Coordinates of C-alpha atoms and ligand atoms in Angstrom, one line a residue:
X1 CA 9.7 -27.6 -6.7
X2 CA 7.4 -28.9 -9.4
X3 CA 5.2 -26.1 -10.7
X4 CA 2.3 -28.5 -10.7
X5 CA 2.5 -28.5 -6.9
X6 CA 2.1 -24.7 -6.9
X7 CA -0.7 -24.9 -9.5
X8 CA -2.6 -27.4 -7.4
X9 CA -2.3 -25.0 -4.4
X10 CA -3.6 -22.1 -6.6
X11 CA -6.5 -24.2 -7.6
X12 CA -7.4 -25.2 -4.1
X13 CA -7.3 -21.6 -2.9
X14 CA -9.3 -20.4 -5.9
X15 CA -12.0 -23.0 -5.1
X16 CA -12.8 -21.6 -1.8
X17 CA -14.2 -18.2 -0.9
X18 CA -13.6 -18.7 2.8
X19 CA -10.6 -16.8 4.1
X20 CA -9.8 -19.2 6.9
X21 CA -9.7 -22.1 4.5
X22 CA -7.4 -20.2 2.2
X23 CA -5.1 -19.6 5.2
X24 CA -5.1 -23.2 6.1
X25 CA -4.3 -24.4 2.5
X26 CA -1.6 -21.8 2.4
X27 CA -0.1 -22.6 5.7
X28 CA 0.2 -26.3 4.8
X29 CA 1.9 -25.3 1.6
X30 CA 4.3 -23.0 3.5
X31 CA 5.3 -25.7 6.0
X32 CA 6.5 -27.8 3.1
X33 CA 8.2 -24.9 1.3
X34 CA 12.0 -25.3 1.6
X35 CA 14.2 -22.3 2.2
X36 CA 15.9 -22.7 -1.2
X37 CA 12.5 -22.4 -2.9
X38 CA 11.6 -19.3 -0.9
X39 CA 11.2 -17.2 -4.0
X40 CA 8.1 -19.2 -4.9
X41 CA 6.5 -16.9 -2.4
X42 CA 6.6 -14.1 -5.0
X43 CA 4.7 -16.4 -7.3
X44 CA 2.0 -16.8 -4.7
X45 CA 1.3 -13.2 -5.1
X46 CA 1.5 -13.4 -8.9
X47 CA 4.9 -11.5 -8.8
X48 CA 8.4 -12.4 -9.7
X49 CA 10.4 -10.1 -7.5
X50 CA 9.8 -8.4 -4.1
X51 CA 7.3 -5.6 -3.9
X52 CA 10.0 -2.9 -3.9
X53 CA 11.4 -4.1 -7.2
X54 CA 10.2 -2.3 -10.2
X55 CA 10.6 -5.1 -12.6
X56 CA 7.1 -6.4 -13.4
X57 CA 6.0 -9.0 -15.9
X58 CA 3.8 -6.6 -18.0
X59 CA 2.4 -8.9 -20.7
X60 CA -0.7 -7.9 -22.7
X61 CA -3.6 -10.2 -23.5
X62 CA -2.6 -9.9 -27.2
X63 CA 0.8 -11.3 -26.6
X64 CA -0.5 -14.1 -24.4
X65 CA -2.9 -15.1 -27.2
X66 CA 0.0 -15.5 -29.5
X67 CA 1.9 -17.6 -27.1
X68 CA -1.1 -19.9 -26.5
X69 CA -1.6 -20.2 -30.2
X70 CA 2.1 -21.2 -30.7
X71 CA 2.2 -23.6 -27.8
X72 CA -1.0 -25.4 -28.8
X73 CA -0.7 -25.1 -32.6
X74 CA -4.1 -23.6 -32.7
X75 CA -4.8 -20.6 -34.9
X76 CA -4.7 -17.2 -33.3
X77 CA -8.3 -16.5 -34.4
X78 CA -9.6 -19.6 -32.8
X79 CA -7.9 -18.7 -29.5
X80 CA -9.6 -15.3 -29.7
X81 CA -12.9 -16.9 -30.4
X82 CA -12.5 -19.1 -27.4
X83 CA -11.5 -16.1 -25.3
X84 CA -14.8 -14.3 -26.3
X85 CA -16.7 -17.4 -25.3
X86 CA -14.9 -18.4 -22.1
X87 CA -13.9 -14.9 -21.0
X88 CA -10.7 -15.8 -19.2
X89 CA -7.5 -16.4 -21.1
X90 CA -6.1 -18.7 -18.4
X91 CA -9.1 -21.0 -18.8
X92 CA -8.8 -20.8 -22.6
X93 CA -5.2 -22.0 -22.3
X94 CA -6.2 -24.8 -20.0
X95 CA -8.9 -25.9 -22.3
X96 CA -6.8 -25.8 -25.5
X97 CA -3.8 -27.5 -23.8
X98 CA -6.2 -30.3 -22.7
X99 CA -7.5 -30.6 -26.2
X100 CA -4.0 -30.8 -27.6
X101 CA -2.8 -33.4 -25.1
X102 CA -5.8 -35.6 -26.0
X103 CA -5.1 -35.4 -29.7
X104 CA -1.3 -35.8 -29.7
X105 CA 0.9 -38.4 -28.3
X106 CA 2.6 -36.5 -25.5
X107 CA 6.3 -37.0 -26.2
X108 CA 7.3 -34.0 -24.2
X109 CA 8.1 -35.4 -20.8
X110 CA 9.9 -32.4 -19.4
X111 CA 8.6 -31.4 -16.0
X112 CA 8.0 -27.7 -15.3
X113 CA 9.7 -26.4 -12.1
X114 CA 9.1 -23.2 -10.3
X115 CA 12.7 -22.4 -10.9
X116 CA 12.3 -22.6 -14.6
X117 CA 9.1 -20.6 -14.5
X118 CA 10.8 -17.8 -12.5
X119 CA 13.8 -17.9 -14.8
X120 CA 11.8 -17.4 -17.9
X121 CA 9.4 -14.9 -16.4
X122 CA 12.3 -12.8 -15.1
X123 CA 13.7 -12.4 -18.5
X124 CA 10.5 -10.7 -19.7
X125 CA 11.0 -7.3 -18.2
X126 CA 14.6 -7.2 -19.4
X127 CA 13.6 -7.5 -23.0
X128 CA 13.0 -4.2 -24.7
X129 CA 13.1 -2.7 -28.2
X130 CA 13.4 -4.4 -31.6
X131 CA 12.7 -8.1 -31.7
X132 CA 11.7 -8.2 -28.0
X133 CA 8.1 -9.2 -28.7
X134 CA 9.0 -12.4 -30.5
X135 CA 11.6 -13.2 -27.8
X136 CA 8.9 -12.7 -25.1
X137 CA 6.5 -15.0 -26.9
X138 CA 9.2 -17.7 -27.2
X139 CA 9.9 -17.6 -23.5
X140 CA 6.3 -18.0 -22.6
X141 CA 5.7 -20.6 -25.3
X142 CA 8.6 -22.6 -23.9
X143 CA 6.9 -22.8 -20.5
X144 CA 3.5 -23.5 -22.0
X145 CA 4.7 -26.4 -24.1
X146 CA 5.8 -28.3 -21.1
X147 CA 2.8 -27.3 -19.0
X148 CA -0.1 -29.5 -17.9
X149 CA -3.6 -27.9 -18.6
X150 CA -3.8 -26.6 -15.0
X151 CA -0.3 -25.3 -15.1
X152 CA -0.9 -23.5 -18.3
X153 CA -4.0 -21.8 -16.8
X154 CA -2.0 -20.4 -14.0
X155 CA 1.0 -19.5 -16.2
X156 CA -1.3 -17.4 -18.3
X157 CA -3.0 -15.8 -15.4
X158 CA 0.4 -15.0 -13.8
X159 CA 1.8 -13.3 -16.9
X160 CA -1.4 -11.2 -17.1
X161 CA -1.1 -10.4 -13.4
X162 CA -4.6 -11.7 -12.9
X163 CA -4.1 -14.8 -10.7
X164 CA -7.5 -14.5 -8.9
X165 CA -6.9 -17.0 -6.2
X166 CA -7.7 -14.6 -3.4
X167 CA -4.3 -14.7 -1.8
X168 CA -3.0 -11.3 -0.7
X169 CA 0.0 -10.2 1.4
X170 CA -2.1 -10.3 4.6
X171 CA -3.3 -13.9 3.8
X172 CA 0.4 -14.9 3.6
X173 CA 1.1 -13.0 6.8
X174 CA -1.6 -14.9 8.6
X175 CA -0.7 -18.2 7.1
X176 CA 3.0 -17.7 8.2
X177 CA 1.9 -16.9 11.7
X178 CA -0.3 -20.0 11.8
X179 CA 2.3 -22.3 10.4
X180 CA 5.3 -21.3 12.5
X181 CA 4.1 -19.9 15.8
X182 CA 2.0 -21.4 18.6
X183 CA -1.4 -20.0 19.5
X184 CA 0.1 -18.1 22.4
X185 CA 2.4 -16.2 20.1
X186 CA 0.1 -15.8 17.2
X187 CA -1.2 -12.3 17.6
X188 CA 2.2 -10.9 18.4
X189 CA 3.6 -12.9 15.4
X190 CA 1.1 -11.3 13.0
X191 CA 2.1 -7.9 14.3
X192 CA 5.8 -8.6 13.9
X193 CA 5.5 -10.2 10.5
X194 CA 3.5 -7.2 9.3
X195 CA 6.1 -4.9 10.6
X196 CA 8.9 -6.9 8.9
X197 CA 7.0 -6.9 5.6
X198 CA 6.5 -3.1 5.9
X199 CA 10.2 -2.5 6.7
X200 CA 11.6 -4.7 3.9
X201 CA 8.9 -5.0 1.3
X202 CA 10.3 -8.4 0.7
X203 CA 8.1 -11.3 1.7
X204 CA 10.7 -13.9 0.9
X205 CA 13.2 -12.4 3.4
X206 CA 10.4 -12.4 6.0
X207 CA 9.6 -16.0 5.2
X208 CA 13.3 -16.9 5.9
X209 CA 13.1 -15.3 9.3
X210 CA 9.7 -16.8 10.1
X211 CA 10.8 -20.3 9.1
X212 CA 13.3 -20.1 12.0
X213 CA 10.2 -19.7 14.2
X214 CA 11.7 -17.0 16.4
X215 CA 10.2 -13.6 16.8
X216 CA 13.7 -12.1 17.4
X217 CA 14.7 -12.8 13.9
X218 CA 11.7 -10.9 12.6
X219 CA 12.6 -7.9 14.7
X220 CA 16.0 -7.7 13.1
X221 CA 14.4 -6.8 9.7
X222 CA 14.5 -3.1 9.6
X223 CA 14.5 -0.2 7.1
X224 CA 17.2 -0.2 4.5
X225 CA 18.2 3.1 2.9
X226 CA 17.9 2.8 -0.8
X227 CA 15.1 0.3 -0.7
X228 CA 11.7 2.0 -1.1
X229 CA 9.0 1.5 1.6
X230 CA 5.3 2.0 1.6
X231 CA 4.3 5.4 3.0
X232 CA 2.0 6.1 5.9
X233 CA -1.4 7.5 4.9
X234 CA -3.9 9.7 6.6
X235 CA -7.5 9.3 7.5
X236 CA -10.0 12.1 6.8
X237 CA -11.6 14.5 9.3
X238 CA -14.6 16.6 8.6
X239 CA -14.0 19.4 10.9
X240 CA -11.2 20.9 12.9
X241 CA -13.0 19.9 16.1
X242 CA -13.1 16.3 15.0
X243 CA -9.4 16.4 14.0
X244 CA -8.4 17.7 17.5
X245 CA -10.5 15.1 19.2
X246 CA -8.8 12.4 17.3
X247 CA -5.1 13.4 17.6
X248 CA -5.3 15.3 20.9
X249 CA -4.1 18.7 22.1
X250 CA -1.6 20.1 21.4
X251 CA -0.9 18.7 18.0
X252 CA 1.0 19.7 14.9
X253 CA -1.0 21.2 12.1
X254 CA 0.8 21.2 8.8
X255 CA 0.0 22.4 5.3
X256 CA -1.4 19.6 3.2
X257 CA 0.5 20.2 0.0
X258 CA -1.1 19.6 -3.4
X259 CA 1.7 17.7 -5.1
X260 CA 3.0 14.2 -5.1
X261 CA 4.7 12.1 -2.5
X262 CA 8.4 11.8 -2.9
X263 CA 10.7 9.7 -0.6
X264 CA 14.3 10.8 -0.7
X265 CA 16.9 8.2 0.2
X266 CA 20.5 9.2 0.7
X267 CA 23.3 6.8 1.4
X268 CA 26.7 8.5 1.2
X269 CA 26.9 10.1 -2.2
X270 CA 24.0 8.2 -3.7
X271 CA 20.6 9.8 -3.7
X272 CA 17.4 8.0 -4.8
X273 CA 13.9 9.3 -5.2
X274 CA 10.8 7.1 -4.9
X275 CA 7.1 7.7 -5.4
X276 CA 4.5 6.2 -3.1
X277 CA 4.1 3.4 -5.6
X278 CA 7.7 2.6 -4.9
X279 CA 8.8 3.7 -8.4
X280 CA 12.3 5.0 -8.7
X281 CA 12.0 8.5 -10.2
X282 CA 15.5 9.8 -9.6
X283 CA 16.2 10.4 -13.2
X284 CA 13.1 12.5 -13.7
X285 CA 14.0 14.9 -10.9
X286 CA 17.7 15.7 -11.1
X287 CA 17.2 19.1 -9.4
X288 CA 15.7 17.4 -6.3
X289 CA 18.9 15.4 -6.1
X290 CA 20.9 18.6 -6.1
X291 CA 18.7 20.3 -3.5
X292 CA 19.1 17.4 -1.2
X293 CA 22.9 17.4 -1.6
X294 CA 23.1 21.1 -1.0
X295 CA 20.5 21.8 1.7
X296 CA 20.1 18.6 3.8
X297 CA 22.7 17.7 6.4
X298 CA 23.6 14.1 6.9
X299 CA 25.2 11.1 5.4
X300 CA 22.4 8.6 5.4
X301 CA 18.7 9.4 5.6
X302 CA 15.2 8.8 4.4
X303 CA 13.0 11.8 4.1
X304 CA 9.2 11.8 3.5
X305 CA 8.2 14.8 1.4
X306 CA 5.7 16.3 -1.0
X307 CA 6.9 17.9 -4.2
X308 CA 4.7 20.8 -5.3
X309 CA 4.7 22.6 -8.6
X310 CA 4.8 26.3 -8.9
X311 CA 4.6 28.9 -11.6
X312 CA 8.2 30.1 -12.1
X313 CA 7.1 33.7 -13.0
X314 CA 4.8 34.6 -10.2
X315 CA 5.8 31.8 -7.8
X316 CA 2.3 30.7 -7.3
X317 CA 1.7 27.1 -6.3
X318 CA 0.0 25.0 -9.0
X319 CA -2.3 22.0 -8.8
X320 CA -0.9 18.5 -9.0
X321 CA -2.3 17.9 -12.5
X322 CA 0.0 20.4 -14.0
X323 CA 3.2 18.7 -12.9
X324 CA 2.0 15.1 -13.0
X325 CA 3.6 14.5 -16.4
X326 CA 7.0 15.0 -14.8
X327 CA 6.7 11.7 -12.9
X328 CA 6.5 9.6 -16.0
X329 CA 8.5 11.5 -18.6
X330 CA 11.9 10.0 -19.4
X331 CA 13.0 12.5 -22.0
X332 CA 13.1 16.3 -22.3
X333 CA 13.9 16.3 -18.6
X334 CA 15.8 19.6 -18.7
X335 CA 13.1 21.5 -20.5
X336 CA 10.4 20.2 -18.1
X337 CA 12.5 21.0 -15.1
X338 CA 12.6 24.6 -16.2
X339 CA 8.9 24.8 -17.3
X340 CA 7.4 22.8 -14.4
X341 CA 9.6 23.4 -11.4
X342 CA 8.9 21.8 -8.1
X343 CA 9.5 22.7 -4.5
X344 CA 10.2 19.9 -2.0
X345 CA 8.4 20.1 1.3
X346 CA 9.9 17.8 3.9
X347 CA 7.4 16.6 6.5
X348 CA 8.9 13.5 8.0
X349 CA 12.2 11.7 8.5
X350 CA 12.3 7.9 8.8
X351 CA 15.9 7.1 9.0
X352 CA 18.9 9.2 10.1
X353 CA 22.6 8.4 10.2
X354 CA 22.4 4.7 10.8
X355 CA 19.2 4.5 12.7
X356 CA 15.6 3.8 11.9
X357 CA 13.3 6.5 13.4
X358 CA 10.0 4.9 12.6
X359 CA 9.4 3.9 16.2
X360 CA 10.3 7.3 17.5
X361 CA 7.5 9.8 18.3
X362 CA 6.5 12.3 15.7
X363 CA 7.6 15.2 17.9
X364 CA 11.2 13.9 17.9
X365 CA 11.2 13.2 14.1
X366 CA 9.9 16.6 13.3
X367 CA 12.6 18.3 15.4
X368 CA 15.2 16.5 13.5
X369 CA 13.9 18.0 10.2
X370 CA 14.4 21.5 11.7
X371 CA 18.0 20.6 12.4
X372 CA 18.9 19.0 9.1
X373 CA 16.9 20.9 6.4
X374 CA 18.2 24.4 5.5
X375 CA 15.1 26.2 4.1
X376 CA 15.6 27.2 0.5
X377 CA 12.2 28.4 -0.7
X378 CA 11.2 27.1 -4.2
X379 CA 13.8 24.4 -3.9
X380 CA 13.5 22.5 -0.6
X381 CA 11.9 23.5 2.7
X382 CA 10.5 21.9 5.8
X383 CA 6.7 21.6 5.6
X384 CA 5.0 24.6 7.1
X385 CA 3.5 23.8 10.5
X386 CA 2.2 25.2 13.8
X387 CA 2.0 23.5 17.2
X388 CA -1.4 24.4 18.6
X389 CA -4.3 23.5 20.9
X390 CA -6.4 26.4 19.6
X391 CA -9.2 25.8 17.1
X392 CA -9.2 29.4 15.9
X393 CA -5.5 29.4 15.3
X394 CA -5.8 26.1 13.4
X395 CA -8.6 27.6 11.3
X396 CA -6.5 30.6 10.4
X397 CA -3.7 28.3 9.4
X398 CA -6.0 26.2 7.3
X399 CA -7.3 29.3 5.5
X400 CA -3.7 30.4 4.9
X401 CA -2.9 27.0 3.3
X402 CA -5.9 27.3 1.0
X403 CA -5.0 30.8 0.1
X404 CA -1.6 29.6 -1.0
X405 CA -3.3 27.1 -3.3
X406 CA -2.6 24.1 -1.1
X407 CA -5.1 21.3 -0.5
X408 CA -5.8 21.8 3.2
X409 CA -4.1 20.8 6.4
X410 CA -2.9 17.7 8.2
X411 CA -3.3 17.2 12.0
X412 CA -0.6 15.0 13.5
X413 CA -0.4 13.5 17.0
X414 CA 2.9 14.3 18.6
X415 CA 3.6 10.9 20.2
X416 CA 2.8 8.6 17.3
X417 CA 5.2 6.4 15.4
X418 CA 5.5 6.0 11.7
X419 CA 3.5 3.1 10.3
X420 CA 4.6 2.3 6.8
X421 CA 1.7 1.2 4.5
X422 CA -1.0 2.0 7.0
X423 CA -3.8 4.6 6.9
X424 CA -3.6 5.8 10.4
X425 CA -5.9 7.5 12.8
X426 CA -3.2 9.7 14.3
X427 CA -2.7 11.7 11.2
X428 CA -5.8 13.3 9.8
X429 CA -6.3 15.4 6.7
X430 CA -8.9 18.1 6.2
X431 CA -9.7 19.6 2.8
X432 CA -12.7 21.6 1.7
X433 CA -13.7 19.4 -1.2
X434 CA -14.4 16.1 0.4
X435 CA -16.3 14.8 -2.5
X436 CA -13.4 13.3 -4.3
X437 CA -12.0 9.8 -4.4
X438 CA -9.1 7.9 -5.9
X439 CA -10.5 4.9 -7.7
X440 CA -9.2 2.4 -10.2
X441 CA -10.6 1.6 -13.6
X442 CA -11.6 -2.0 -13.9
X443 CA -13.8 -2.0 -17.0
X444 CA -15.2 0.0 -19.8
X445 CA -17.6 0.1 -22.7
X446 CA -17.0 1.1 -26.3
X447 CA -18.9 4.2 -27.4
X448 CA -21.3 4.8 -30.2
X449 CA -21.0 7.0 -33.3
X450 CA -17.6 8.7 -33.6
X451 CA -16.6 7.2 -30.3
X452 CA -17.0 3.6 -31.5
X453 CA -13.3 3.0 -31.5
X454 CA -12.8 4.2 -27.9
X455 CA -14.1 3.4 -24.6
X456 CA -16.6 6.0 -23.7
X457 CA -17.5 4.9 -20.2
X458 CA -15.3 3.6 -17.5
X459 CA -16.1 1.3 -14.6
X460 CA -14.6 2.6 -11.4
X461 CA -13.7 0.4 -8.4
X462 CA -12.8 0.8 -4.8
X463 CA -11.3 -2.0 -2.7
X464 CA -12.3 -3.9 0.4
X465 CA -10.3 -4.9 3.4
X466 CA -9.1 -8.0 1.6
X467 CA -7.8 -5.9 -1.2
X468 CA -10.5 -7.1 -3.6
X469 CA -11.7 -4.5 -6.1
X470 CA -15.4 -3.7 -6.0
X471 CA -17.3 -1.7 -8.6
X472 CA -18.8 1.6 -7.6
X473 CA -19.9 3.4 -10.7
X474 CA -19.5 4.3 -14.3
X475 CA -17.7 7.5 -15.4
X476 CA -17.9 9.2 -18.8
X477 CA -17.6 12.9 -18.0
X478 CA -14.5 15.1 -17.5
X479 CA -12.8 13.4 -20.4
X480 CA -12.1 15.3 -23.6
X481 CA -13.2 14.6 -27.1
X482 CA -9.8 15.6 -28.6
X483 CA -6.3 14.5 -27.8
X484 CA -4.6 16.8 -25.4
X485 CA -1.0 16.7 -26.8
X486 CA 1.6 17.9 -24.4
X487 CA -0.1 19.9 -21.8
X488 CA -0.5 17.0 -19.4
X489 CA -3.8 18.4 -18.2
X490 CA -6.9 16.5 -19.0
X491 CA -7.1 13.4 -21.1
X492 CA -9.1 12.4 -24.2
X493 CA -11.2 9.2 -24.7
X494 CA -8.7 8.0 -27.2
X495 CA -5.7 8.6 -24.8
X496 CA -7.4 6.9 -21.9
X497 CA -8.4 3.9 -24.1
X498 CA -4.8 3.6 -25.3
X499 CA -3.5 3.8 -21.7
X500 CA -5.9 1.0 -20.7
X501 CA -5.5 -1.3 -23.7
X502 CA -2.4 -3.3 -22.4
X503 CA -4.5 -4.2 -19.4
X504 CA -7.6 -5.6 -21.2
X505 CA -8.5 -8.9 -19.7
X506 CA -11.8 -9.7 -21.5
X507 CA -13.7 -8.3 -24.3
X508 CA -17.3 -9.3 -24.9
X509 CA -19.7 -7.4 -27.1
X510 CA -18.9 -3.8 -26.4
X511 CA -17.8 -4.4 -22.8
X512 CA -14.2 -4.8 -21.6
X513 CA -12.9 -6.1 -18.3
X514 CA -9.7 -4.3 -17.3
X515 CA -6.9 -5.3 -15.0
X516 CA -6.9 -2.8 -12.0
X517 CA -3.8 -0.7 -12.9
X518 CA -4.9 2.9 -13.8
X519 CA -5.8 5.0 -10.8
X520 CA -7.8 8.2 -11.3
X521 CA -9.1 11.0 -9.1
X522 CA -12.8 11.5 -9.4
X523 CA -15.3 14.0 -8.1
X524 CA -18.9 13.1 -7.5
X525 CA -22.1 14.7 -6.4
X526 CA -23.3 12.1 -4.0
X527 CA -22.9 8.5 -2.8
X528 CA -26.0 6.3 -3.1
X529 CA -26.8 2.7 -1.9
X530 CA -27.1 0.6 -5.0
X531 CA -27.7 -3.0 -5.9
X532 CA -26.2 -2.5 -9.3
X533 CA -22.6 -2.6 -8.2
X534 CA -20.9 -5.2 -6.0
X535 CA -19.6 -2.6 -3.6
X536 CA -23.3 -1.9 -2.7
X537 CA -22.8 1.8 -3.5
X538 CA -23.0 4.0 -6.6
X539 CA -21.5 7.4 -7.2
X540 CA -23.9 9.9 -8.6
X541 CA -22.3 11.9 -11.5
X542 CA -18.7 10.8 -11.2
X543 CA -16.4 13.1 -13.1
X544 CA -12.8 12.5 -14.1
X545 CA -10.4 15.1 -12.6
X546 CA -6.9 13.6 -13.2
X547 CA -4.8 10.5 -13.7
X548 CA -2.8 9.5 -10.6
X549 CA 0.3 7.8 -12.1
X550 CA 2.1 7.9 -8.8
X551 CA -0.6 6.0 -7.0
X552 CA -1.0 2.3 -6.9
X553 CA -4.3 0.4 -7.1
X554 CA -3.6 -0.6 -3.5
X555 CA -4.0 3.1 -2.6
X556 CA -7.6 3.6 -3.8
X557 CA -10.5 4.4 -1.5
X558 CA -11.6 1.6 0.7
X559 CA -15.2 0.5 1.2
X560 CA -14.9 1.6 4.8
X561 CA -14.1 5.2 3.7
X562 CA -16.9 5.2 1.3
X563 CA -19.3 3.9 3.9
X564 CA -18.1 6.7 6.2
X565 CA -18.6 9.3 3.5
X566 CA -22.1 8.0 2.9
X567 CA -22.9 8.2 6.6
X568 CA -21.5 11.7 6.8
X569 CA -23.5 12.8 3.9
X570 CA -26.7 11.5 5.6
X571 CA -25.7 13.4 8.7
X572 CA -25.3 16.6 6.7
X573 CA -28.7 16.2 5.2
X574 CA -30.2 15.9 8.6
X575 CA -28.4 18.7 10.2
X576 CA -27.0 20.8 7.4
Ligands
AMP601 P1 -4.7 12.1 0.1 O1 -3.9 12.0 -1.1 O2 -5.9 13.0 0.1 O3 -5.1 10.7 0.7 O4 -3.8 12.7 1.2 C1 -2.6 12.1 1.7 C2 -1.4 12.7 0.9 O5 -1.2 14.1 1.3 C3 -0.1 12.1 1.3 O6 0.1 10.8 0.6 C4 0.9 13.1 0.9 O7 1.3 12.8 -0.4 C5 0.2 14.4 0.9 N1 0.7 15.4 1.9 C6 0.8 16.7 1.7 N2 1.2 17.4 2.7 C7 1.5 16.5 3.7 C8 2.0 16.6 5.0 N3 2.3 17.8 5.6 N4 2.0 15.5 5.8 C9 1.7 14.3 5.2 N5 1.2 14.1 4.0 C10 1.1 15.2 3.2

């Protein structure tokens, strides 16, 4: 397929804010998309591989500037000047390509295809180490030199992972349903497509099945051991009474462990570990591989667990922040393993010996855990739980969880299935400190005085139902003046700035726009209505508590949750 055709579609979609129009543009495009071009569907989402694949493009604005400069023959400095003026590097590239085409006789007749674009972009994550930067620039420049102005705009936006055409996974899902199923089947098709996406995390495979126009083909797409899936998330409850009301009596009450989510996949001898961001962290946790081999029965399975840190001397459980560095660290693994040991708490099983269990009720899945996990405290155990209808008993259990330094409790309905990627109302969390949120940093401002080199305030964003990021406040406290070295606890202005730098999208005056990548946990005093931010809300006194490297921007708090917290807060003022 000609890349121009895709670029035209991007542009049409970008030019409308109406979701239904976007769906209609997209569904016309999908109808014409041949099966052999099915991987174009990754490009629609600004990706080059399926969601479960860890290889991402990862190009910084600085590198993109160099490629634009090379492709257009215009000095780096001029490109930067234009960037400061126009604000968007994609548009800068479009503008400069147009200018170049006007001034030179265009002898370059080669036509850019989506195949060539994918081929070059897929080489980018493979390049590492010495000399890789110039090779990356060459690959991008090659594409840019045969691109039209519009193509160059979207090439640049793609490599920066900032497509901004308003197409998300659920837009594609709805467009697929609209293109290939009749009205009578549409709502069932949407459901089945969603479930096929959740099971496979590969939208191109789903497109293949959809193209056949038969719901049966979609139903065949099921979990595959070894391929990470999105986890099921919980909604919040304020009180034990509210939680019981939502999930029914009796229900399972479990410890809500203060660690990080770890999905354990075992297929024969091979064991893989994934975070909730679908990152493979097997190498970082060799001991967990051993615990799984030694204490979990079964040949193939997927376990959903929480890994919690503990103090090896007194065996006290430790907060997440203390072990978070283990998730990223690729060296010194042995030392860290000893210093920051983790215990794995198994709370769900999604696949067992050749069968997906996600459509089975929770009561059945949790019984399987009892049968297959041999408890080995401080290594691997089944999550602590009680089956109860009694509020007092639940309260005692909650207190016990807090006493053991855990975050709170989970209430789980016994009959419910496992819905990957959804925040469900049949699993509810209760924790004492409700005033914290996971948000993503989308902007910042350079400081004054000795902080002039670093960002000293950070714009925080939540997301709406469409997956768009909306600003909700500025944070400057909870961050340290001095670098924190190796402790992994806390972060300095300098460290946070460095972490964010590769994702800078725009710099104007002292303000920076940042690609939503870095997720942080934040506490606050209160939520207020505010016209200053496009979410319509503002956090009063937001304070940084920790980085959440294992969480994706897709996991941040939703506008709906914030609205709910805001309402609850009002209720508490009235009655509290
Ligand atoms: P939150 O991070 O506050 O949205 O809470 C949801 C997280 O709690 C999940 O993603 C898990 O990582 C974690 N968690 C801890 N214990 C459990 C449990 N028993 N069942 C389910 N999730 C748990």
